[in-house]
XYZ file of C-alpha atoms in Angstrom:
724
model
C -167.540 149.764 229.162
C -164.156 151.326 227.726
C -164.420 152.252 224.103
C -160.915 152.515 221.463
C -160.703 155.804 219.419
C -158.708 156.504 216.326
C -158.456 160.110 215.898
C -155.485 161.372 213.390
C -153.570 164.553 213.432
C -152.642 166.261 210.447
C -150.841 169.507 211.450
C -147.242 169.334 211.729
C -146.642 172.098 214.235
C -149.213 170.065 216.658
C -147.169 168.075 218.690
C -150.389 166.299 220.996
C -148.350 164.134 223.378
C -146.492 167.506 224.717
C -150.229 168.477 224.588
C -151.366 166.352 227.294
C -154.241 166.499 224.795
C -155.986 165.182 221.621
C -157.572 168.855 219.538
C -160.275 169.457 216.175
C -160.339 172.078 213.922
C -163.425 173.414 212.807
C -162.801 176.862 215.131
C -164.845 178.307 212.863
C -167.885 176.796 214.964
C -166.334 178.232 218.281
C -166.866 175.999 221.754
C -168.686 173.351 221.330
C -169.980 173.601 224.894
C -172.701 176.096 223.920
C -174.371 174.079 221.446
C -177.323 171.608 222.596
C -176.002 167.655 222.995
C -177.799 166.574 219.872
C -176.805 165.801 216.637
C -179.593 168.114 215.084
C -177.968 170.963 216.605
C -174.593 170.187 216.146
C -175.183 170.296 211.991
C -177.890 173.416 212.458
C -174.426 175.434 213.756
C -171.980 173.527 211.273
C -173.980 174.136 207.990
C -174.450 177.929 208.937
C -170.575 177.993 209.631
C -170.485 176.310 206.352
C -173.190 177.298 203.928
C -170.898 176.610 200.904
C -170.428 172.972 202.018
C -173.280 171.244 202.358
C -172.281 168.353 201.404
C -170.252 168.123 204.307
C -172.390 168.397 207.436
C -173.496 165.647 208.247
C -169.920 164.002 208.331
C -168.162 167.398 210.097
C -171.497 167.479 212.037
C -170.921 164.352 213.488
C -167.076 163.595 213.739
C -167.668 166.866 215.960
C -170.343 165.247 218.343
C -168.619 162.262 219.301
C -165.533 164.625 220.501
C -167.784 165.945 222.851
C -170.352 163.666 223.657
C -169.250 160.305 223.197
C -165.881 160.148 223.820
C -165.947 159.247 227.266
C -163.318 159.779 230.284
C -161.629 157.099 230.707
C -161.480 155.946 227.001
C -158.290 154.464 225.399
C -157.573 156.592 221.593
C -155.134 156.108 219.586
C -153.400 159.213 217.642
C -150.868 157.550 214.305
C -148.700 159.648 213.795
C -147.905 159.536 209.628
C -145.013 160.838 209.193
C -142.929 158.540 211.814
C -144.880 155.372 211.373
C -145.353 155.433 214.958
C -148.743 155.471 217.104
C -149.532 156.872 220.676
C -151.730 155.902 222.879
C -153.615 156.999 225.475
C -156.887 157.768 228.042
C -158.849 160.766 227.998
C -158.495 161.864 231.457
C -161.314 164.662 231.651
C -164.501 166.128 229.098
C -164.889 168.784 226.341
C -162.266 171.722 226.398
C -162.562 174.955 223.960
C -158.984 176.797 223.753
C -159.298 180.414 222.209
C -155.942 180.660 222.627
C -155.012 178.035 220.587
C -153.655 179.430 216.827
C -155.547 176.255 215.446
C -157.294 173.326 216.589
C -159.247 174.830 219.443
C -161.672 171.761 219.925
C -159.898 169.622 223.176
C -160.327 166.344 224.948
C -156.637 165.732 227.568
C -155.510 162.711 227.506
C -152.707 161.001 229.769
C -150.698 159.282 227.993
C -149.927 156.043 228.646
C -146.875 155.039 224.904
C -145.786 156.614 222.903
C -143.370 156.237 219.524
C -144.591 152.692 219.094
C -144.070 151.514 215.950
C -146.645 150.254 213.791
C -144.951 147.643 212.801
C -146.036 146.129 216.335
C -149.305 146.064 214.911
C -150.804 143.032 212.931
C -151.289 144.211 209.146
C -155.306 144.538 209.686
C -154.648 146.905 212.273
C -152.413 149.017 210.119
C -155.007 149.070 207.585
C -157.692 150.096 210.605
C -155.562 152.942 212.122
C -154.755 154.475 208.793
C -159.175 155.349 208.046
C -159.021 158.588 206.013
C -161.269 159.587 208.821
C -160.442 162.573 211.845
C -161.933 160.477 214.215
C -163.004 156.673 214.770
C -164.003 153.557 216.226
C -161.548 150.918 216.830
C -162.290 147.022 216.970
C -159.796 144.757 215.195
C -157.317 146.788 216.790
C -159.100 146.893 220.428
C -157.531 143.350 221.357
C -153.836 144.547 219.966
C -153.475 148.455 221.416
C -155.196 147.198 224.261
C -152.168 144.231 225.560
C -149.551 147.246 224.326
C -150.711 149.501 227.352
C -149.915 146.694 229.230
C -146.153 146.927 228.749
C -146.328 150.592 229.207
C -143.505 152.644 227.468
C -142.241 156.095 228.917
C -143.408 158.878 227.065
C -140.628 160.339 224.922
C -140.644 163.332 222.543
C -141.728 162.881 219.301
C -138.517 164.561 217.759
C -134.857 163.482 218.865
C -132.126 165.711 218.019
C -129.275 164.310 220.001
C -127.833 163.340 216.605
C -127.444 166.766 215.664
C -123.499 166.473 218.240
C -122.681 163.027 217.004
C -123.195 164.087 212.686
C -121.012 167.765 213.213
C -118.421 165.804 215.332
C -118.025 162.888 211.802
C -117.658 165.964 209.804
C -114.916 167.315 211.992
C -113.104 163.951 211.910
C -113.560 163.619 208.229
C -111.894 167.500 207.744
C -108.800 165.958 208.770
C -108.348 163.572 206.330
C -108.619 166.147 203.419
C -104.911 165.333 202.729
C -105.665 162.004 202.456
C -108.126 160.745 201.400
C -107.226 157.432 200.631
C -106.974 156.556 204.533
C -110.541 158.398 204.507
C -111.573 155.503 201.622
C -109.754 152.842 203.522
C -112.197 153.652 206.679
C -115.220 153.883 204.278
C -114.596 150.375 203.187
C -113.757 149.120 207.241
C -117.396 149.914 207.807
C -118.652 148.006 204.578
C -117.319 144.999 206.165
C -119.598 145.219 209.346
C -121.267 142.116 208.986
C -125.067 143.077 207.463
C -124.122 145.743 205.420
C -121.976 145.375 202.839
C -124.845 145.985 200.458
C -125.641 149.912 201.739
C -122.157 150.343 199.677
C -122.232 149.156 196.477
C -123.239 152.305 194.967
C -119.510 153.553 195.471
C -117.924 150.710 193.967
C -119.408 150.906 190.640
C -118.260 154.133 189.380
C -117.032 154.234 185.846
C -113.057 155.208 185.761
C -111.390 157.329 183.119
C -110.094 153.731 181.263
C -113.779 152.890 180.519
C -113.797 150.084 183.548
C -115.363 150.259 186.764
C -114.653 149.951 190.163
C -114.547 150.956 193.846
C -114.686 154.211 194.331
C -110.729 156.481 194.216
C -111.325 160.009 195.612
C -113.875 161.012 197.606
C -115.614 164.422 199.065
C -116.949 164.711 202.931
C -120.283 165.255 202.266
C -120.565 161.658 199.934
C -118.656 159.904 203.359
C -122.184 160.360 204.779
C -124.031 159.632 202.106
C -124.880 155.718 202.969
C -126.749 156.472 206.321
C -128.596 159.474 204.560
C -130.275 157.771 201.716
C -133.466 156.333 201.449
C -133.245 153.282 203.518
C -134.944 151.703 207.002
C -134.277 153.912 209.635
C -132.471 150.325 211.556
C -130.524 150.266 208.409
C -129.071 153.918 208.714
C -128.650 153.508 213.296
C -126.551 150.215 212.007
C -124.529 152.290 209.620
C -124.072 155.608 211.564
C -122.998 153.105 214.969
C -120.496 151.530 212.539
C -118.894 154.952 211.569
C -119.418 155.973 215.370
C -116.245 152.626 215.925
C -114.415 153.339 212.947
C -114.024 157.177 212.487
C -113.309 157.342 217.400
C -116.674 159.560 217.165
C -117.362 160.621 220.876
C -121.033 161.202 220.696
C -123.548 159.075 220.688
C -124.543 157.026 217.449
C -128.161 158.449 216.470
C -130.753 155.710 216.690
C -133.330 157.993 215.659
C -133.033 160.474 212.013
C -135.683 163.791 212.600
C -134.967 166.544 210.989
C -132.527 165.007 208.753
C -133.027 165.101 204.760
C -131.810 161.810 203.008
C -130.468 161.485 199.250
C -132.603 159.432 196.504
C -130.230 155.920 196.231
C -130.618 156.424 192.542
C -128.365 159.525 192.643
C -126.387 159.714 195.917
C -123.204 160.728 195.241
C -121.651 164.596 195.434
C -118.757 164.255 192.733
C -119.530 162.859 189.243
C -118.328 159.871 187.844
C -113.685 159.924 187.155
C -114.593 159.845 183.932
C -116.671 162.781 183.861
C -115.114 164.692 186.740
C -113.304 168.013 185.957
C -110.525 168.724 187.331
C -110.480 170.472 191.034
C -114.735 168.952 191.575
C -113.550 167.229 194.581
C -111.208 170.177 196.055
C -114.059 172.030 195.533
C -116.509 169.773 197.959
C -113.527 170.006 200.663
C -113.842 173.595 200.150
C -116.916 174.546 200.718
C -117.371 172.035 203.806
C -114.039 174.300 205.552
C -116.092 177.821 204.599
C -119.454 176.583 205.332
C -117.639 175.254 209.417
C -115.610 178.824 209.644
C -119.104 180.335 208.876
C -120.957 178.365 211.402
C -118.049 178.991 213.894
C -118.303 182.742 213.554
C -119.739 184.337 210.563
C -118.315 187.420 209.953
C -117.691 189.087 206.486
C -114.518 187.455 206.058
C -116.083 183.876 206.468
C -119.463 184.724 204.154
C -117.161 185.654 201.567
C -115.406 182.632 201.876
C -118.705 180.231 201.810
C -120.585 181.959 199.013
C -117.001 181.840 196.689
C -117.290 178.317 197.479
C -120.375 177.568 197.259
C -120.630 178.931 194.031
C -117.146 177.213 192.708
C -118.207 173.185 193.986
C -121.961 173.982 192.810
C -122.806 171.834 189.167
C -126.870 172.460 188.282
C -129.556 172.089 190.937
C -127.831 172.775 194.316
C -130.605 171.203 196.572
C -128.906 168.020 197.588
C -125.677 170.264 197.934
C -127.344 172.007 200.904
C -128.138 169.021 202.167
C -124.737 168.474 202.085
C -124.025 171.512 204.285
C -127.030 171.130 206.202
C -125.479 167.617 207.955
C -122.246 168.773 208.778
C -123.470 172.042 210.451
C -127.436 171.632 211.002
C -127.453 174.354 213.501
C -126.446 177.227 211.078
C -127.327 175.467 208.095
C -131.348 175.107 206.011
C -131.520 172.554 203.527
C -133.161 173.874 200.527
C -134.624 169.862 199.473
C -137.595 169.972 197.230
C -139.318 168.862 201.252
C -138.057 171.875 203.099
C -139.128 173.950 199.918
C -142.563 172.712 199.764
C -142.637 173.014 202.925
C -142.104 176.496 204.325
C -143.720 177.932 200.672
C -147.609 176.229 201.606
C -147.237 176.889 205.200
C -145.877 179.947 205.280
C -145.875 181.393 202.444
C -145.393 184.666 203.201
C -141.728 184.368 205.092
C -140.740 182.004 201.728
C -141.066 185.124 199.105
C -138.377 186.599 201.062
C -135.773 183.593 200.716
C -135.487 181.453 196.629
C -136.628 178.332 196.217
C -135.550 177.546 192.859
C -133.546 173.743 192.536
C -130.414 175.448 191.371
C -129.953 178.857 193.576
C -126.105 180.811 193.805
C -124.301 181.453 196.563
C -125.146 185.183 197.461
C -128.006 183.487 197.558
C -127.883 180.491 199.834
C -126.203 182.826 202.509
C -129.209 185.060 202.138
C -131.661 182.669 202.275
C -129.566 180.896 205.980
C -128.751 183.991 206.959
C -132.747 184.917 206.963
C -133.347 181.572 208.188
C -131.385 181.823 211.441
C -133.287 185.714 212.154
C -136.896 183.607 211.602
C -136.202 181.214 213.493
C -134.852 183.071 216.773
C -138.103 185.180 216.808
C -140.246 183.961 219.689
C -142.862 184.661 217.494
C -141.931 181.765 215.045
C -143.419 177.878 215.896
C -139.870 176.571 215.758
C -137.376 177.730 218.383
C -133.998 175.603 215.233
C -132.743 174.926 212.321
C -133.423 170.776 212.813
C -136.925 171.338 214.238
C -138.455 173.000 210.967
C -136.883 170.083 209.341
C -138.390 167.580 211.106
C -141.769 169.690 210.645
C -141.433 169.802 206.803
C -140.648 165.697 206.854
C -143.799 165.418 208.943
C -145.665 167.480 206.361
C -144.411 165.945 203.984
C -144.954 162.341 204.555
C -148.785 162.406 205.805
C -149.654 163.433 202.222
C -146.917 160.498 200.523
C -146.708 157.771 203.251
C -144.563 155.205 202.410
C -144.370 152.305 201.794
C -142.082 149.449 203.632
C -141.509 146.081 204.423
C -143.910 144.004 206.791
C -142.003 143.815 209.915
C -139.028 147.059 208.828
C -138.453 150.086 210.029
C -139.922 153.497 209.170
C -138.129 154.487 205.922
C -136.248 157.590 204.680
C -138.214 159.173 202.465
C -135.790 161.090 199.743
C -136.258 164.832 199.844
C -136.884 165.488 195.951
C -139.696 163.187 196.005
C -142.070 166.594 196.457
C -141.434 168.315 192.750
C -142.669 172.412 192.998
C -144.086 173.291 190.060
C -142.898 175.716 188.164
C -139.403 175.491 189.365
C -136.203 175.298 187.427
C -135.479 172.273 185.641
C -132.563 170.844 183.597
C -131.043 167.375 183.163
C -129.730 167.003 186.598
C -133.875 167.114 187.230
C -134.800 164.322 185.290
C -131.765 162.854 187.055
C -133.192 163.553 190.543
C -136.161 162.656 189.801
C -135.520 158.854 189.183
C -133.842 158.796 185.722
C -132.102 155.704 185.039
C -130.033 156.615 182.473
C -126.709 158.029 182.422
C -125.711 161.470 182.678
C -123.756 161.799 179.931
C -126.442 160.207 177.198
C -129.156 162.816 178.171
C -126.410 165.369 177.200
C -126.336 163.492 174.987
C -130.127 163.106 173.827
C -130.702 167.286 174.317
C -127.934 168.091 172.269
C -129.371 166.316 169.640
C -133.273 167.886 170.159
C -131.245 171.541 170.284
C -129.604 170.509 167.399
C -132.287 169.366 165.287
C -135.133 170.348 166.804
C -137.448 167.912 165.877
C -136.306 164.164 167.855
C -138.149 160.587 168.159
C -138.310 158.093 171.703
C -138.839 154.281 170.268
C -137.739 151.781 172.132
C -139.458 148.991 173.840
C -142.959 148.954 176.025
C -142.539 150.241 179.577
C -139.063 151.989 179.152
C -140.146 155.026 179.892
C -140.170 156.848 176.906
C -143.425 159.459 177.878
C -142.462 159.992 181.200
C -138.270 160.708 179.155
C -140.389 163.200 176.346
C -141.787 165.199 178.832
C -139.087 165.546 181.096
C -136.683 166.809 178.324
C -139.568 169.250 177.410
C -139.332 170.780 180.777
C -135.494 171.066 180.668
C -135.813 173.167 176.859
C -137.904 175.768 178.827
C -136.450 175.493 182.077
C -139.920 174.959 183.624
C -140.758 171.836 186.202
C -144.621 171.514 184.270
C -144.591 174.155 181.735
C -147.201 175.157 180.500
C -145.010 175.675 177.201
C -145.592 171.809 176.913
C -148.062 170.372 175.128
C -148.775 167.217 175.275
C -151.189 165.289 172.141
C -151.307 162.077 170.739
C -151.586 160.371 167.331
C -154.635 157.882 166.180
C -155.732 156.586 162.977
C -158.295 158.217 162.517
C -155.733 161.693 163.088
C -156.358 163.908 160.178
C -154.067 166.827 158.174
C -157.341 168.796 159.145
C -157.650 167.851 162.592
C -153.994 168.560 163.297
C -153.014 171.511 161.029
C -155.435 173.128 158.892
C -159.061 172.152 157.692
C -163.443 172.896 156.625
C -165.320 172.199 159.818
C -168.637 172.159 160.145
C -170.280 175.560 161.860
C -173.886 177.328 163.249
C -175.767 177.975 159.836
C -174.830 174.485 157.900
C -171.864 175.665 156.128
C -168.624 174.722 156.639
C -165.905 177.341 158.009
C -161.910 176.771 157.784
C -160.055 176.132 161.446
C -156.561 175.815 162.462
C -156.136 172.868 164.128
C -153.370 172.419 168.130
C -150.272 172.226 165.601
C -150.799 175.968 163.874
C -152.168 177.530 167.729
C -149.489 176.288 168.686
C -147.119 177.542 166.497
C -148.677 181.280 166.364
C -148.474 180.937 170.491
C -144.189 180.362 169.869
C -144.179 182.896 167.167
C -145.560 185.064 169.710
C -143.206 184.583 172.300
C -140.373 184.910 170.347
C -137.876 184.382 173.403
C -139.106 181.598 175.244
C -138.970 178.226 174.296
C -142.165 175.831 173.630
C -142.239 171.635 173.032
C -144.982 169.862 172.058
C -145.163 166.446 172.546
C -146.863 163.560 170.553
C -147.540 160.496 172.438
C -146.959 157.447 169.141
C -146.368 159.276 166.679
C -146.945 156.110 164.465
C -149.979 155.206 165.941
C -151.275 157.974 162.847
C -149.947 158.421 159.373
C -147.338 161.195 160.570
C -146.729 162.171 156.355
C -150.292 161.933 155.790
C -150.998 164.093 159.244
C -148.190 166.875 158.692
C -147.955 167.011 154.917
C -146.559 169.724 154.075
C -144.872 170.906 157.429
C -142.283 167.445 157.068
C -140.507 170.158 155.306
C -141.030 173.128 157.765
C -140.300 171.341 160.362
C -136.532 170.604 159.187
C -133.834 172.729 161.527
C -132.696 175.101 158.663
C -136.323 175.562 156.673
C -137.299 177.817 160.174
C -137.631 181.006 159.137
C -139.248 183.261 156.514
C -137.115 182.962 153.370
C -138.554 178.968 153.897
C -142.369 179.869 153.711
C -145.115 177.252 151.917
C -148.186 177.953 151.088
C -150.792 175.519 153.717
C -153.006 173.250 151.775
C -155.596 175.383 152.985
C -154.619 178.884 152.627
C -156.735 181.701 153.795
C -156.113 183.441 151.647
C -153.582 183.607 148.309
C -150.131 185.197 149.563
C -150.681 183.280 152.949
C -147.461 182.138 153.691
C -145.936 179.776 156.877
C -142.948 178.758 158.291
C -142.938 177.148 161.633
C -140.782 179.559 164.047
C -137.611 178.270 165.294
C -138.557 178.129 169.162
C -140.696 175.263 168.749
C -139.141 171.698 169.909
C -141.398 168.236 168.651
C -140.806 165.011 170.702
C -143.058 162.438 169.814
C -142.628 159.046 171.307
C -142.428 155.349 169.763
C -143.060 151.355 170.365
C -142.016 149.464 167.984
C -143.471 146.964 169.602
C -147.295 147.120 168.281
C -147.486 145.621 165.071
C -150.973 147.464 164.317
C -148.520 150.295 164.172
C -147.418 152.131 160.647
C -143.474 152.538 159.798
C -141.958 155.286 159.534
C -141.279 156.498 156.251
C -137.547 157.962 155.317
C -139.249 161.313 155.050
C -140.007 161.480 158.731
C -137.127 159.516 159.625
C -135.152 162.406 158.088
C -136.019 165.527 159.697
C -136.342 164.404 163.733
C -133.161 161.710 165.067
C -133.851 159.099 166.636
C -132.915 157.755 169.999
C -133.556 153.780 171.383
C -134.880 153.567 175.924
C -133.448 150.050 176.448
C -134.876 148.508 179.419
C -133.066 149.163 182.968
C -133.011 146.231 185.104
C -129.397 147.621 187.047
C -128.061 149.231 189.606
C -129.678 152.033 189.422
C -133.001 150.412 188.689
C -132.782 147.983 192.116
C -131.511 151.268 193.917
C -134.231 153.809 193.295
C -136.944 150.835 193.723
C -135.487 149.292 197.475
C -135.606 153.395 197.897
C -139.645 153.024 198.487
C -139.706 150.606 201.138
C -138.932 146.881 199.481
C -135.817 144.609 199.421
C -132.275 144.794 197.939
C -131.514 141.661 197.938
C -135.256 140.301 196.458
C -135.037 142.974 193.639
C -131.456 141.790 192.710
C -132.326 139.191 192.060
C -135.926 139.874 190.298
C -133.604 141.373 187.635
C -131.733 139.273 186.673
C -134.127 137.436 185.956
C -136.058 140.397 183.874
C -131.979 141.163 181.733
C -132.108 136.665 181.200
C -136.266 137.061 179.998
C -135.345 140.051 177.195
C -131.765 138.394 176.385
C -134.688 135.812 175.310
C -136.509 137.214 173.583
C -134.064 139.664 172.048
C -133.031 136.048 170.314
C -136.548 134.761 169.839
C -136.610 135.069 166.174
C -140.387 136.046 165.684
C -139.493 138.673 168.115
C -136.581 140.607 168.868
C -135.050 143.294 171.068
C -138.333 145.861 169.984
C -140.270 143.458 172.032
C -137.706 143.502 175.397
C -139.705 143.798 178.489
C -138.765 147.823 180.230
C -138.664 149.068 184.039
C -141.604 150.545 184.087
C -143.305 147.556 184.753
C -141.983 147.386 188.249
C -141.072 150.909 189.100
C -143.397 152.171 191.523
C -143.644 155.897 191.395
C -142.182 157.541 194.466
C -146.075 159.263 195.806
C -147.371 156.084 195.241
C -149.788 154.222 197.973
C -148.533 152.796 200.916
C -148.787 148.876 200.800
C -148.870 145.629 202.543
C -147.843 143.438 200.925
C -144.345 141.911 200.754
C -141.258 142.982 197.238
C -141.733 139.361 196.249
C -146.151 139.311 196.512
C -146.008 143.267 194.985
C -144.162 141.430 192.464
C -145.379 138.390 191.762
C -148.624 140.304 190.891
C -146.963 142.260 189.144
C -146.259 139.464 186.887
C -148.979 138.245 187.393
C -151.178 140.934 185.736
C -148.901 142.680 183.711
C -146.335 140.934 182.147
C -147.694 137.264 182.220
C -150.621 138.877 179.363
C -147.707 140.325 177.538
C -145.740 136.929 177.354
C -149.089 134.800 176.329
C -149.395 137.361 173.260
C -145.541 137.207 172.261
C -145.693 133.198 172.390
C -148.961 132.074 172.224
C -148.985 129.676 170.149
C -145.979 128.176 172.376
C -147.896 127.978 176.592
C -145.288 125.696 177.249
C -142.070 128.891 176.930
C -144.462 130.492 178.872
C -144.788 128.608 181.649
C -141.001 128.113 181.568
C -140.711 131.909 182.116
C -143.089 132.495 184.038
C -141.284 129.769 186.600
C -137.609 131.524 186.519
C -139.042 134.691 187.229
C -140.898 133.543 190.341
C -137.667 131.846 191.657
C -136.794 134.386 194.168
């Protein structure tokens, strides 16, 4: 009887189709054919090879035993590809083989592939769930009948990565360059593509420019990289293919329009422009990007000293803040010459090829010289026979697969593969700026972020306040990282105030010690001040969550005076309530910043007195259910039109809450309730089902508390929310 097996390949460098085999690791065991064909023999071998993993011996030994002795010739094997959300189906054609010449995963079973590259969405949800098992090798039951049906309709074996998109991208770039002096004509062609039936919604973001006169409207100027944006964003591959096909027609491209986008990094939906809004744009900003495109293409054609210098100068002129997205645009127009240094590629190189990664500049902001050096290092590395890649697109595709193995994207059932934004896997310790906050998914416009940061730098103390779910803690931590200019900086400390917290806990007080005596102990604030004093050239930040959940005036005590920006010096030092000696004086170092968050909707929280208010700058965060929110969440696989309708309902609900005399604007509902993180677990729910569950489990209880004496109002509001 034919058995059906599933086996996972978690190594981006291994291609089961090209190998004509499925493979397993645990190479330390050597040739498994030399072991007695018993589970006990396999357990003994595994225990000997991995003495530090006794809890894994039985599981690993069982997997290897079944791979060698239970899987039989003629059995069907299914190998899921998490990166492309496809499956490969084959038939085992022979017994176990040991391949000592392989770099890794030396245990092989030869396979005749019957059907490859089949979208997982052709299977039922239950079958998809089964092949998503977290095991290396597993039997298939629920999915077996559906797999058998697919075998009856075999498809030709295809290459895992299809790079036929390269000529199309390069020819499109050459064509776009001819419009440098006719940008009005270029935009006309972009709008013509947007008028293609079914594509209009993918171009709406280009019609939201904030102009110099304060009005909003369609783009009136454009750079060559932004032209590529509509089909290089976080949308489904089927939508990308339709847009690219329309580009081919409108721009009269001779190369075939791509159907596969292997190895192409995509920009975030909420940050897809390479230029700023017209009201923020500096003179020459758009022209600098045209210069960069020209310089990159010239260098790709002939890499000499003249084109090198031209590339470096153009890169530096065009760079604004983080340069990851800029490198992605350059890769789009000449993918065989340049690599993209987005977080997916940078993270892949750092994790998989750490020695080579040390020769590259992989931080989020690099200059032209570093970009050129990276380019030539990558070209040399890829050209080396010992490197596992023969081209830069191959490297980029491997990086994408590696990232998606760790963070498989969510997608609507019955939809095709979703292209996940290329900064979905941030690198700890990377440079962190306001641009990084935007790239992480902040819905606050960049000018407002500039103002918030300026207030923090000037005042040194800032409180973010607003309704529940507006991302106060999320933004507070990231603002702290910008002050330290480092993602995840260890110079950022986070704590939460609570009703029982006192001055003695936070600053200094008497604590029980050994022998039944009391000793004077410094609290976390004094310790942080000491760290900041020891490193005066570095900024330090204290983030206090829910600062009004305690009694801030009591907790800070005399430090309220010392918090003021102009009193952060020895001349204004004061005696603490519990001095260690009579002459001790204390001041808060000037390189320490304090960020607090405050929820105004909780009626149980303390009001903040005027003394504290005078020493902090206050910024109110608003619920964000506009285009930035819909673009972000749709980029995670949810339906754009459903999100737009739901966002409109939430805005109506918030107006109703704000106008209610018993509530007010501080009780509005924020966007965090319905904003998944970029690495959220894969789901099998439609957008409507997901929103309905959030409404049922998170929003309904809150509304029932708001209008506890008006159940009819709650029912009316919930009915409206669910009318999608």
